[in-house]
Short mmCIF file of C-alpha atoms in Angstrom, two decimals:
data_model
loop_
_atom_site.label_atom_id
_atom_site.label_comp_id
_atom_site.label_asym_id
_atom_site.label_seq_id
_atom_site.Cartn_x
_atom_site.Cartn_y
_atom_site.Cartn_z
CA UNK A 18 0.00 0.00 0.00
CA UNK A 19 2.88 2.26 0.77
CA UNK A 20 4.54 2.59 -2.60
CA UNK A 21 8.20 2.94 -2.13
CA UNK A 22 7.75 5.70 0.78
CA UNK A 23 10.36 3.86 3.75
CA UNK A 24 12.98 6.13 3.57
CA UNK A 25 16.25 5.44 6.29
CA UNK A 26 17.87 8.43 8.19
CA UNK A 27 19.69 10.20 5.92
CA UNK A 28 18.37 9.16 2.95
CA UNK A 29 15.98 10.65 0.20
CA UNK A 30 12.55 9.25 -0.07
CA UNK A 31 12.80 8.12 -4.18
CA UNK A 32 12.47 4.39 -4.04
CA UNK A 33 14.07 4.39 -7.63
CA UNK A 34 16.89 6.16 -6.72
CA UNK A 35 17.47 4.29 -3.34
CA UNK A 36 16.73 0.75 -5.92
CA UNK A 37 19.90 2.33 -8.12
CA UNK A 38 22.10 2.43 -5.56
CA UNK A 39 22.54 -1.03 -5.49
CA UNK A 40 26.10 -1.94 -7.07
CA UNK A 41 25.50 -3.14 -10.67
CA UNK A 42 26.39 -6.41 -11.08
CA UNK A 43 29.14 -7.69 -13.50
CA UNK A 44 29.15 -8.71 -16.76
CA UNK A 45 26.15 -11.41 -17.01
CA UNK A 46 27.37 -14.43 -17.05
CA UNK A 47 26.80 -16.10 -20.55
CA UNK A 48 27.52 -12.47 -21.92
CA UNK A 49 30.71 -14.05 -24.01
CA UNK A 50 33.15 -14.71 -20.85
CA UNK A 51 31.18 -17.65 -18.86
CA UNK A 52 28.76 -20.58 -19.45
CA UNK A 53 25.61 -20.13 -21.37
CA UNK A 54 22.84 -18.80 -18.13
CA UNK A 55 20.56 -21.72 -17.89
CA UNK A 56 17.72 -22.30 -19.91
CA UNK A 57 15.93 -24.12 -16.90
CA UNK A 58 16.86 -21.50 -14.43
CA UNK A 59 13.58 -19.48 -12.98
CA UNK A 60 12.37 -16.24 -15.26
CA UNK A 61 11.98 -13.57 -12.54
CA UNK A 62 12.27 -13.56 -8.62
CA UNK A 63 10.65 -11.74 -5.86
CA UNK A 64 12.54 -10.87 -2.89
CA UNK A 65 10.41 -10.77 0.44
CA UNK A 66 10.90 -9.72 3.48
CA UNK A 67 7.96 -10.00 6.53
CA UNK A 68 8.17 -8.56 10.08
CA UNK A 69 5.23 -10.37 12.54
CA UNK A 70 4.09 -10.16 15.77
CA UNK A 71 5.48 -13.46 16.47
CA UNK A 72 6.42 -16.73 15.23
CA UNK A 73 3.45 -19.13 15.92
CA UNK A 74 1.03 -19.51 13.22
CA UNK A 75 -1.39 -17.43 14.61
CA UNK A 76 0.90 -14.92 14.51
CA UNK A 77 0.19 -12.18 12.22
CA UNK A 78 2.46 -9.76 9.43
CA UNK A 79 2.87 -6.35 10.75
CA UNK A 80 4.99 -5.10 7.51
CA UNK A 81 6.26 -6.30 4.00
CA UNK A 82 8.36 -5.52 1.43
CA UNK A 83 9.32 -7.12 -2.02
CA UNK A 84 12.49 -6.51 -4.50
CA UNK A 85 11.25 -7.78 -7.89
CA UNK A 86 14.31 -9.14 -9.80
CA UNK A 87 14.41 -9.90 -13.63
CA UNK A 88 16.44 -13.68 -14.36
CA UNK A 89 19.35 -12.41 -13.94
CA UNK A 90 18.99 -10.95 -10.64
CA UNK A 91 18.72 -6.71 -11.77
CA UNK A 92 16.71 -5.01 -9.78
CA UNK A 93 13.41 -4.08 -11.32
CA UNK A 94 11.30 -2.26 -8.45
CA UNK A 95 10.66 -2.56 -4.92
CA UNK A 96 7.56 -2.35 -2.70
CA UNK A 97 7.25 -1.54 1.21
CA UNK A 98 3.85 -1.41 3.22
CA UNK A 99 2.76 -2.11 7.21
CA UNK A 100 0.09 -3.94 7.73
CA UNK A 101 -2.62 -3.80 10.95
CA UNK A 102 -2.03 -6.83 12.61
CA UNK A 103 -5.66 -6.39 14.31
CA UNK A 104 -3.88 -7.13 17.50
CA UNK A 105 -1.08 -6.81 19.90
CA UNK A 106 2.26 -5.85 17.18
CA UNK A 107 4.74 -8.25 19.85
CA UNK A 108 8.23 -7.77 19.53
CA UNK A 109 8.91 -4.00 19.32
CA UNK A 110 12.37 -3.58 20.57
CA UNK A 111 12.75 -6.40 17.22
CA UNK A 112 10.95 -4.13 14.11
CA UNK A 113 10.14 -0.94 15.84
CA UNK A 114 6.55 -0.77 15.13
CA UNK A 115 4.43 -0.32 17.65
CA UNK A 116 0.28 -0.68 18.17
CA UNK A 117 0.63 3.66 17.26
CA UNK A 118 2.33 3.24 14.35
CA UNK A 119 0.23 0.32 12.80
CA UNK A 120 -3.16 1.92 13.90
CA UNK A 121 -3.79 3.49 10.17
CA UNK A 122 -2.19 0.73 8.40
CA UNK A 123 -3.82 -0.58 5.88
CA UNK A 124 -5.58 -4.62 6.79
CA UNK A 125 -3.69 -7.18 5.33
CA UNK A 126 -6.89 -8.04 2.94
CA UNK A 127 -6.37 -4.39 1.48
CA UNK A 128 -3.03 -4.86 0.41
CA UNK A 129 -3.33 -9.08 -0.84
CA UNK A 130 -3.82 -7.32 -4.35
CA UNK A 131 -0.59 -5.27 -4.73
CA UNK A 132 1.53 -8.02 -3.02
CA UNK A 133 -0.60 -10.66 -4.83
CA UNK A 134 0.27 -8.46 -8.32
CA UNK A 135 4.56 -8.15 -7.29
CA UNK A 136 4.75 -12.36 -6.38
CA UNK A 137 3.03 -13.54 -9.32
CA UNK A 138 4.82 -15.59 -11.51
CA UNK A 139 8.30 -15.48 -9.99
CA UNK A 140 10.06 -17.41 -7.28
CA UNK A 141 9.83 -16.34 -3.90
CA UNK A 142 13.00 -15.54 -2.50
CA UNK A 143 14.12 -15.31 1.59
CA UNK A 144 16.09 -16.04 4.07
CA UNK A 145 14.93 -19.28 5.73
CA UNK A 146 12.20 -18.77 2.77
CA UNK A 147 9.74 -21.52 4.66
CA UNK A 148 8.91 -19.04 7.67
CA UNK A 149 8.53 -16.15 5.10
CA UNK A 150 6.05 -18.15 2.90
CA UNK A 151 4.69 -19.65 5.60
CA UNK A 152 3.25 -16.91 7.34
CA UNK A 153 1.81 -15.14 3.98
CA UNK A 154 0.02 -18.68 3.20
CA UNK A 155 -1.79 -17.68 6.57
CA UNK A 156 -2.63 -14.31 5.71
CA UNK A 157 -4.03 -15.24 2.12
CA UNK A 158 -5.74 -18.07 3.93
CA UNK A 159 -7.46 -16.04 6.06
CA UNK A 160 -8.15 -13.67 3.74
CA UNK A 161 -9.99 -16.79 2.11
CA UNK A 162 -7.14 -15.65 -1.02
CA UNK A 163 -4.90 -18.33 -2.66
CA UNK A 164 -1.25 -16.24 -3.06
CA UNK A 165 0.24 -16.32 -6.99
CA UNK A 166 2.86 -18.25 -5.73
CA UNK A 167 3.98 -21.65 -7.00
CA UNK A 168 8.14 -22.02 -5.76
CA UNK A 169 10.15 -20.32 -3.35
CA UNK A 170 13.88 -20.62 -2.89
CA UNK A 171 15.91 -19.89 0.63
CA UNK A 172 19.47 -18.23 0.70
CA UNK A 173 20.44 -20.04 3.72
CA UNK A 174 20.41 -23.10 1.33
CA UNK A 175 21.57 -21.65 -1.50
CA UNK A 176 24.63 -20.57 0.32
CA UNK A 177 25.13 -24.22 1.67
CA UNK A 178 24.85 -25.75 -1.80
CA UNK A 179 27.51 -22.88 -2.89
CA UNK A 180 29.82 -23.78 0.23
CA UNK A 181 29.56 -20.17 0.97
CA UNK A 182 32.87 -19.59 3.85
CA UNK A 183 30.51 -17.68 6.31
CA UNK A 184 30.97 -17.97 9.83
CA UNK A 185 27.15 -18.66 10.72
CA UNK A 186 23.93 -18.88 8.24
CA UNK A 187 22.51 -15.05 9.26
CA UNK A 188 21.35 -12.53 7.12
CA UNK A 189 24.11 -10.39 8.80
CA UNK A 190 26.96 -12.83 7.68
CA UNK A 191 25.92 -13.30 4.28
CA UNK A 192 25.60 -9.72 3.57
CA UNK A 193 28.77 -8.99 4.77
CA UNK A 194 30.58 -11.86 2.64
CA UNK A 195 29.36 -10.05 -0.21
CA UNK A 196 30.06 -6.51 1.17
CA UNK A 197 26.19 -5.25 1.51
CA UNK A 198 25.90 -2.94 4.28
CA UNK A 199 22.90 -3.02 6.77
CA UNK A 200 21.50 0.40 7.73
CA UNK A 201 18.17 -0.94 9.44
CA UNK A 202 18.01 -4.34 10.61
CA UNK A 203 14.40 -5.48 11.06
CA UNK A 204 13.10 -3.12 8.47
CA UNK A 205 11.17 -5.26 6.38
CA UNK A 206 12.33 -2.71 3.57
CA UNK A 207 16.45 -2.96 4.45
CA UNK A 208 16.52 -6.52 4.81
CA UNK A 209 14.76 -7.04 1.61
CA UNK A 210 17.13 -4.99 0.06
CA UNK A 211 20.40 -6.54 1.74
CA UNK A 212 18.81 -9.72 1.01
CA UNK A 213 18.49 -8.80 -2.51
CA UNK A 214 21.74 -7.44 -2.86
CA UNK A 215 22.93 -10.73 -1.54
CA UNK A 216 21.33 -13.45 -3.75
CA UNK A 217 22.42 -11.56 -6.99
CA UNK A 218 26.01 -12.58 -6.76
CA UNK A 219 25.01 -16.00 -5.43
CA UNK A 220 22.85 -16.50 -8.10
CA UNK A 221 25.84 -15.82 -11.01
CA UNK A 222 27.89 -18.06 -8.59
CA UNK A 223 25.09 -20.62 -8.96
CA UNK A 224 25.23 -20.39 -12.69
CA UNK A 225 28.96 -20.31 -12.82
CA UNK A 226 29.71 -23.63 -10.48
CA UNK A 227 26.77 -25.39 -12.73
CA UNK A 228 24.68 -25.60 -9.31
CA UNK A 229 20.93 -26.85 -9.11
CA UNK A 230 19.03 -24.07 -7.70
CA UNK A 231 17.48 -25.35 -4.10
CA UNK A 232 14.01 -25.04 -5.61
CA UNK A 233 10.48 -25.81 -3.45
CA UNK A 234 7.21 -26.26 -4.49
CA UNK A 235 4.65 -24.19 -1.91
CA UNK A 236 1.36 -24.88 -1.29
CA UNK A 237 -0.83 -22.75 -0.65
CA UNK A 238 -3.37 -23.43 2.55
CA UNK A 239 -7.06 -24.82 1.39
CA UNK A 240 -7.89 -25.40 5.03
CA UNK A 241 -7.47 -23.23 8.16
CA UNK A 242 -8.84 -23.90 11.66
CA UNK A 243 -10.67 -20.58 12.96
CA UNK A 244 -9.34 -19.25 16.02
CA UNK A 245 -6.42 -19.25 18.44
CA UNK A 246 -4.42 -22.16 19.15
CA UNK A 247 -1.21 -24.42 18.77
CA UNK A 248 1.72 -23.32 16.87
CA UNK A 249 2.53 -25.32 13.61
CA UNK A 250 3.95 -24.69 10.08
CA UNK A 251 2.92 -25.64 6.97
CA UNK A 252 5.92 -26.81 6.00
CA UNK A 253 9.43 -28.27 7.57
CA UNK A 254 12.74 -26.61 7.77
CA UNK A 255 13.97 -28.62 5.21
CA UNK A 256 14.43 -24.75 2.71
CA UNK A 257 17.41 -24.56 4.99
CA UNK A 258 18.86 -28.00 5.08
CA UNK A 259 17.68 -28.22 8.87
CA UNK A 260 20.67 -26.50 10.28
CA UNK A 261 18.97 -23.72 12.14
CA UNK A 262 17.46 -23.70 15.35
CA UNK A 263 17.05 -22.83 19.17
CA UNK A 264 21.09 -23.37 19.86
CA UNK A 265 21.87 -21.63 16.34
CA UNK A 266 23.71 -18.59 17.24
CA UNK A 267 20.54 -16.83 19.42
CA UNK A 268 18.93 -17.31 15.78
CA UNK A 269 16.71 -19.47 13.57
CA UNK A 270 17.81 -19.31 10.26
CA UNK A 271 19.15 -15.59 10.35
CA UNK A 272 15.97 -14.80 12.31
CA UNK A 273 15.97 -13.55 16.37
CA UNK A 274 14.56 -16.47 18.83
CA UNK A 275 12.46 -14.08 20.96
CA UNK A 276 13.15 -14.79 24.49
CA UNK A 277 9.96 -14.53 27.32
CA UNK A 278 10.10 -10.56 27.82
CA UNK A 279 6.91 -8.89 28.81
CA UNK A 280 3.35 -11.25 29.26
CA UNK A 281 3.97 -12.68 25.80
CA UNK A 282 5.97 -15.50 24.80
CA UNK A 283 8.20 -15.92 22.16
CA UNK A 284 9.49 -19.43 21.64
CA UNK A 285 12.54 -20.44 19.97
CA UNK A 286 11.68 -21.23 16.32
CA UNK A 287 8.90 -20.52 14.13
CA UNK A 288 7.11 -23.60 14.44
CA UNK A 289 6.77 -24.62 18.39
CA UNK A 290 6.72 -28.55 18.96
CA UNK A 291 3.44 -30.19 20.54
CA UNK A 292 3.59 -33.61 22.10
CA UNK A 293 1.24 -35.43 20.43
CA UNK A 294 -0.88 -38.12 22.29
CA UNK A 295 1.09 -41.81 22.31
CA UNK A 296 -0.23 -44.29 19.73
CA UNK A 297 -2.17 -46.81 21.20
CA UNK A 298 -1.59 -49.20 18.73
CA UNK A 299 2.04 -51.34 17.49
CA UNK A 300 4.16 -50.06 14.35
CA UNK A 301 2.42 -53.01 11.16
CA UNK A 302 5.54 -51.96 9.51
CA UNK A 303 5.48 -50.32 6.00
CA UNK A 304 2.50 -49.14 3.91
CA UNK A 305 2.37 -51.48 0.46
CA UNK A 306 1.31 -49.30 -2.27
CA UNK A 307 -2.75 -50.06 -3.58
CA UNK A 308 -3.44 -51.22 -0.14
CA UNK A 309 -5.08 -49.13 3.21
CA UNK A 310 -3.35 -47.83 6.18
CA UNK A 311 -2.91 -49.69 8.92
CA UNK A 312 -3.85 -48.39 12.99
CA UNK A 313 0.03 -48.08 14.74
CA UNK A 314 1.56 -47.14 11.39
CA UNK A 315 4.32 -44.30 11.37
CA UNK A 316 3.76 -41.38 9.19
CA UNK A 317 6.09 -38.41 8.43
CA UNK A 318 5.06 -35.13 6.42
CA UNK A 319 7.63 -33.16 4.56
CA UNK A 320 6.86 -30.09 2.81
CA UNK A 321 3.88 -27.68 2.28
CA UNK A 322 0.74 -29.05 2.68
CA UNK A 323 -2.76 -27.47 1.86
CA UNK A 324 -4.59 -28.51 5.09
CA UNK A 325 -2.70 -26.61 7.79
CA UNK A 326 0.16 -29.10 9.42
CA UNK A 327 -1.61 -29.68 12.60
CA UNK A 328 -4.97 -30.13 11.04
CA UNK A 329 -3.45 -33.10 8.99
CA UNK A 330 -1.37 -34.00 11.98
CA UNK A 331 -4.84 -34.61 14.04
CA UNK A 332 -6.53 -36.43 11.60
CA UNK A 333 -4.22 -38.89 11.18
CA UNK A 334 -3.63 -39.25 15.02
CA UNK A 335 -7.87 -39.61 15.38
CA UNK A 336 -7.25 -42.61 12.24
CA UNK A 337 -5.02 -44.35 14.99
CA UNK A 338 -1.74 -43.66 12.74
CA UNK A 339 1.43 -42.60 14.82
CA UNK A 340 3.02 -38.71 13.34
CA UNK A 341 6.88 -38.69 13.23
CA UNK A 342 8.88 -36.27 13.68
CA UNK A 343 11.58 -37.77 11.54
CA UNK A 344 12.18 -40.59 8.96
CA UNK A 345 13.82 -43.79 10.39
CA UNK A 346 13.89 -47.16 9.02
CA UNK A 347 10.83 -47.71 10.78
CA UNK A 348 8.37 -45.09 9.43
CA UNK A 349 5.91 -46.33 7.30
CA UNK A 350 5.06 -43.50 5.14
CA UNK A 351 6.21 -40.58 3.76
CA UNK A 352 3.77 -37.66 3.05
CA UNK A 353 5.16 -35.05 0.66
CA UNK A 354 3.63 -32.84 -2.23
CA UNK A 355 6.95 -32.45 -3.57
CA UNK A 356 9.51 -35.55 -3.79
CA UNK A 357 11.88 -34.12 -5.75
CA UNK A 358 12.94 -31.65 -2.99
CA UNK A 359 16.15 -32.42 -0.90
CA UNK A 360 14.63 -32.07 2.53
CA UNK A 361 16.13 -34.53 5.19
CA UNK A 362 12.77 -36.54 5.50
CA UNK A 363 12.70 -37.09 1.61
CA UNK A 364 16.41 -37.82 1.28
CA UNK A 365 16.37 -40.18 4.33
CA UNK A 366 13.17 -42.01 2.87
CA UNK A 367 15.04 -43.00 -0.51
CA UNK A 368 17.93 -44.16 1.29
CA UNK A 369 15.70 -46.29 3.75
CA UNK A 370 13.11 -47.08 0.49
CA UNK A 371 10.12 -45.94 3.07
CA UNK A 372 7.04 -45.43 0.35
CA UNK A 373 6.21 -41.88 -0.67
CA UNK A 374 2.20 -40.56 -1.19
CA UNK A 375 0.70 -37.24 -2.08
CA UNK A 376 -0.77 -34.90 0.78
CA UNK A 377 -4.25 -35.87 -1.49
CA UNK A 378 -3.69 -39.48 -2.24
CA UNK A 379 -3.11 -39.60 1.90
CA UNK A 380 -6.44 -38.23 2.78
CA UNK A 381 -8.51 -40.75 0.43
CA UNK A 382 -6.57 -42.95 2.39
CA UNK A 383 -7.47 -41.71 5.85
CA UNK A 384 -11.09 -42.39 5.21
CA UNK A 385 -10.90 -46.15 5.27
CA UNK A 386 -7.85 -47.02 7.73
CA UNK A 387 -7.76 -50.94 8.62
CA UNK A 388 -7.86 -51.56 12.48
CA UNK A 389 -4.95 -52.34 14.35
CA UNK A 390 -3.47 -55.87 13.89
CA UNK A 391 -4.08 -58.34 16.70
CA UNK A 392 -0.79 -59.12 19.27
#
């Protein structure tokens, strides 16, 4: 809603001028010097950055920002707006905005359009991209909207696959390997510009070590429970390569773990564990594709997934099936919308040669689960 207006202290106002400032990038690669750039790499990308009132999925986006990038990683535009949370704005001392400042913000449903308009048909890039896409799958849920977005890619696993010599996987580090400077950490605005400034090198490094781009599918929600409750993602870490988390460096991929301050909590992570009830019923072993379920059988879920994560989780455990949190050589099933993404859980599952089923192929089969086998 709040067309390029953010300005930082000291700096003019013109979002095209403060978009030119970035440092041009060198020859493109394929330009007559380097290989040919990639016929199968993405067309356009959308840098996004969110600020929330929390991490727990009934948390809600208090300000946004998007760098549109053309294939090669140029900056086209950029995009800022706050957003009324309709509630408490949490962490403060983190993004600065307070319940004052967000009172005339626009509701996220009024501004689902113009971010709708800058996502559309490019790949969603962020740091530890699953929280980021994560949380805008809520809004757009709520907003009973289905976002334009069909891939996202993280830079904390992008900078992995390009064995990246940074101390720690923070937005902080990787900005300063390439030499971007930070003037306003936890401005949705200046991190998606750092962050932009930062995946255009990495993505001419990409091209030039022939590297697979760490590509996911997303999925936007279908189904979301009304309400306040639990904390759960839509997804797994597994954009990052599962390397973040509560003992990484006070951060979860790049992102503050917001400590108990106040009478709100703020949990380490984005997605809080629950403790599920115990199955009653003993592990049958492995599902045999064309057949049902089994009561005791272990289940894992990788990936995006259109009913909310702990929706799916429930129904399963009310079907008598036991939710992992992992893949082992005893899990029985592997849920995933998108196999050919390296997450740990799919990985592990082709090395162990667990069996792999759609998010919709699994709920047919929930309908008709087979009772639990007899000691």
């Amino acid at each position: 809603m709040l067309e390029d207006q953010t300005a930082f202290p000291g700096e003019p106002e013109d979002g095209a001028a403060r978009a030119g400032r970035i440092p041009a990038q060198s020859p493109a690669v394929g330009s007559g010097a380097g290989p040919v750039w990639p016929d199968g790499y993405p067309q356009g990308y959308a840098v996004v950055d969110v600020e929330t009132t929390g991490l727990d999925r009934h948390d809600r986006i208090v300000s946004a920002a998007v760098y549109r990038l053309d294939a090669r990683g140029e900056v086209e535009d950029h995009w800022y707006s706050t957003v009324n949370p309709q509630r408490d704005p949490g962490p403060t001392w983190i993004h600065g905005l307070t319940t004052e400042d967000l009172a005339d913000a626009p509701l996220f449903t009024e501004i689902a359009d113009d971010l709708a308009t800058r996502l559309d048909g490019r790949v969603l890039v962020a740091h530890n991209a699953v929280f980021d896409w994560s949380m805008i799958a809520r809004e757009y849920a709520r907003a009973r909207r289905t976002p334009p977005v069909r891939q996202r890619l993280c830079t904390i696993a992008l900078a992995k696959q390009l064995s990246l010599p940074l101390p720690n996987h923070k937005l902080e580090s990787l900005a300063a390997h390439y030499g971007v400077s930070q003037r306003h950490a936890h401005h949705a605005l200046d991190d998606a510009r750092v962050l932009a400034e930062a995946f255009r090198p990495s993505l001419h490094l990409a091209v030039q070590k022939a590297v697979r781009l760490p590509l996911h599918a997303c999925r936007p929600l279908s189904e979301w429970p009304e309400g306040p409750g639990g904390a759960s993602g839509s997804g797994d870490s597994g954009d990052s390569g599962g390397a973040a988390g509560p003992g990484f460096g006070g951060f979860f991929g790049g992102r503050r773990s917001w400590g108990v301050t106040g009478a709100r909590p703020y949990r380490y992570g984005w997605r809080r564990s629950r403790k599920l009830p115990a199955c009653p019923y003993p592990n049958p072993g492995r599902y045999e594709p064309g057949t049902r379920l089994v009561q005791g059988m272990r289940i894992a879920i990788s990936g995006d997934t259109s009913v909310e994560r702990e929706l799916l989780e429930d129904r399963a455990t009310e079907a008598g099936l036991h939710i992992s949190s992992h893949v082992s050589r005893l899990t029985s099933l592997l849920v995933t919308n998108d196999p050919g993404a390296l997450t740990s859980k799919v990985v592990k599952a082709e090395a162990y040669g667990t069996p792999v089923l759609d998010e919709a192929a699994f709920l047919q089969l929930l309908h008709d689960v087979a009772p639990a086998q007899e000691r």
